Amino acid sequence: MARRFLLFVFICSLVLVARGSVADEIKASRKLKWPNPTIKIFLSSSLFSSAGAIKPDSDVRSAVLRALQRWEEPAQIEFQVAYSEINSISPKGPAGDGISVITVAPEPENLLAFNGKNENASGLTRVFYDARGSIMEADVALNPSQLYTTDKTPGTFDLEAVLTHEFGHLLGLGHSPDASSVMVDGVPRNGGFESFNFVRQLSADDKSKIRGVYGFDHSADGCCARIRGRLNTSAEISGPFLIWIQDTQSGALAEVEVTKPNRFYDFGAILRGRYEVVAQSYSPANPASGAVHSGSRYFQSHQNVVLAGPVKPVTFDVRYIGLSGELSRRAVIVNSGNSYRLVLAGPGLGNPELKFGTTSRDITIEAVRAETWTTGNGLAHRAFQLTVSRSVPVGQYSVFAEDPTGARRYLVGGISVN
Ligand SMILES: [Zn+2]
């Protein structure tokens, strides 16, 4: 019997405006998995040569090892690291050479991959797998025409942050719609407002997703519940929905996904606890829906939840967030016991009847009077005083706007507490 072999290519580049990445996220939700818990990775000599895209004297080895280790515990896998003179990723095709390499060399195949619209990409990963979804090889290329550092040099890519993201792909994960995930498409350059350290840290969503793919240690404390079901809502809102699990007591985010066709969803490995399932429409081009909430319940093992509508169309949305005037779809990073000037932007947010809040009672946002403005692209901006209490647990939380009927739109994972 002939075996079919397949290939996924993840190209990672940061875009600050919303774009049509919904289809990619759904496509990448297929479960790819290494068949064995030990994965051999070859570091190309290009990572250690003095000339090239990595700043000389960078501690490359430590950055690579930390980025790998970050995934080992939640995935219950072990990376074996070796060195190689192979500098080229395997060409596109049904199968590679079976050797998984990490490279930054300006080899023809690597340069080709970053051609044209990919010239500013922070990295890419080619995953070769068989018809059953077993990964046979995954090559990671850093962009030879960019500069990578380990010392926060402004304007450069943080080597460890980029590799942490690419290793998520190497293990089979796609991009995440959780604003606080290391798997958000693209990695921001150093020197921006987005916290440098944070983008190296796995969010609850990242850990939950990788546990869901690789299984988990059943003896581990608090692990795990599988929550799946279908979103059963009125048909007037087309397209996929964003669906997520949040801790009822703390408001912390556990996992986020985009609904599959027929609006099915499947959260594979949530830590046991009391949660709420929430969903809202996820097509920036289409009218937004207010969020649907399941109500709180205790999840212990395998449970089905049919989340039923009605879904109410709304004319506002929380699309962007930022702390210093620069806005993005990526979480803002805050510390407990501090307060910040927060800006939210999205269509319709200038409406004075809207209320704003977060999913944590320890994180408050209060509108700053008269600080509302609209930019050329039609997005309304609102300024807030964001206050984080001393007692808030480390985790990722969501921000919402609510109209007088109680309909809410969330920016899921928009606030991350370090
Ligand atoms: Zn990526």
GROMACS .gro file of N, CA, C and O and ligand atoms in nm, residues 10-13 165-166 169 175 183-186, ligand 1:
model
   49
   10PHE      N    1   0.492   2.652   0.822
   10PHE     CA    2   0.449   2.764   0.904
   10PHE      C    3   0.544   2.880   0.880
   10PHE      O    4   0.662   2.870   0.912
   11ILE      N    5   0.495   2.987   0.823
   11ILE     CA    6   0.575   3.107   0.805
   11ILE      C    7   0.527   3.207   0.908
   11ILE      O    8   0.407   3.230   0.920
   12CYS      N    9   0.619   3.264   0.983
   12CYS     CA   10   0.578   3.345   1.096
   12CYS      C   11   0.620   3.489   1.078
   12CYS      O   12   0.738   3.519   1.076
   13SER      N   13   0.524   3.575   1.061
   13SER     CA   14   0.560   3.716   1.054
   13SER      C   15   0.456   3.798   1.126
   13SER      O   16   0.338   3.765   1.129
  165HIS      N   17   0.869   2.999   1.976
  165HIS     CA   18   0.754   2.996   1.885
  165HIS      C   19   0.770   2.885   1.780
  165HIS      O   20   0.680   2.802   1.761
  166GLU      N   21   0.885   2.881   1.716
  166GLU     CA   22   0.904   2.782   1.608
  166GLU      C   23   0.902   2.639   1.663
  166GLU      O   24   0.857   2.547   1.594
  169HIS      N   25   0.567   2.500   1.660
  169HIS     CA   26   0.534   2.444   1.528
  169HIS      C   27   0.601   2.309   1.508
  169HIS      O   28   0.542   2.215   1.455
  175HIS      N   29  -0.080   2.835   1.476
  175HIS     CA   30  -0.087   2.964   1.543
  175HIS      C   31  -0.209   2.968   1.635
  175HIS      O   32  -0.309   2.902   1.609
  183MET      N   33   0.233   3.134   2.058
  183MET     CA   34   0.201   3.089   1.923
  183MET      C   35   0.117   3.191   1.845
  183MET      O   36   0.064   3.159   1.739
  184VAL      N   37   0.105   3.314   1.895
  184VAL     CA   38   0.049   3.420   1.813
  184VAL      C   39   0.141   3.436   1.692
  184VAL      O   40   0.264   3.430   1.706
  185ASP      N   41   0.084   3.453   1.574
  185ASP     CA   42   0.164   3.462   1.452
  185ASP      C   43   0.270   3.572   1.463
  185ASP      O   44   0.238   3.686   1.492
  186GLY      N   45   0.395   3.534   1.437
  186GLY     CA   46   0.503   3.631   1.436
  186GLY      C   47   0.550   3.667   1.576
  186GLY      O   48   0.477   3.655   1.674
  419ZN      ZN   49   0.447   3.079   1.351
   0.00000   0.00000   0.00000
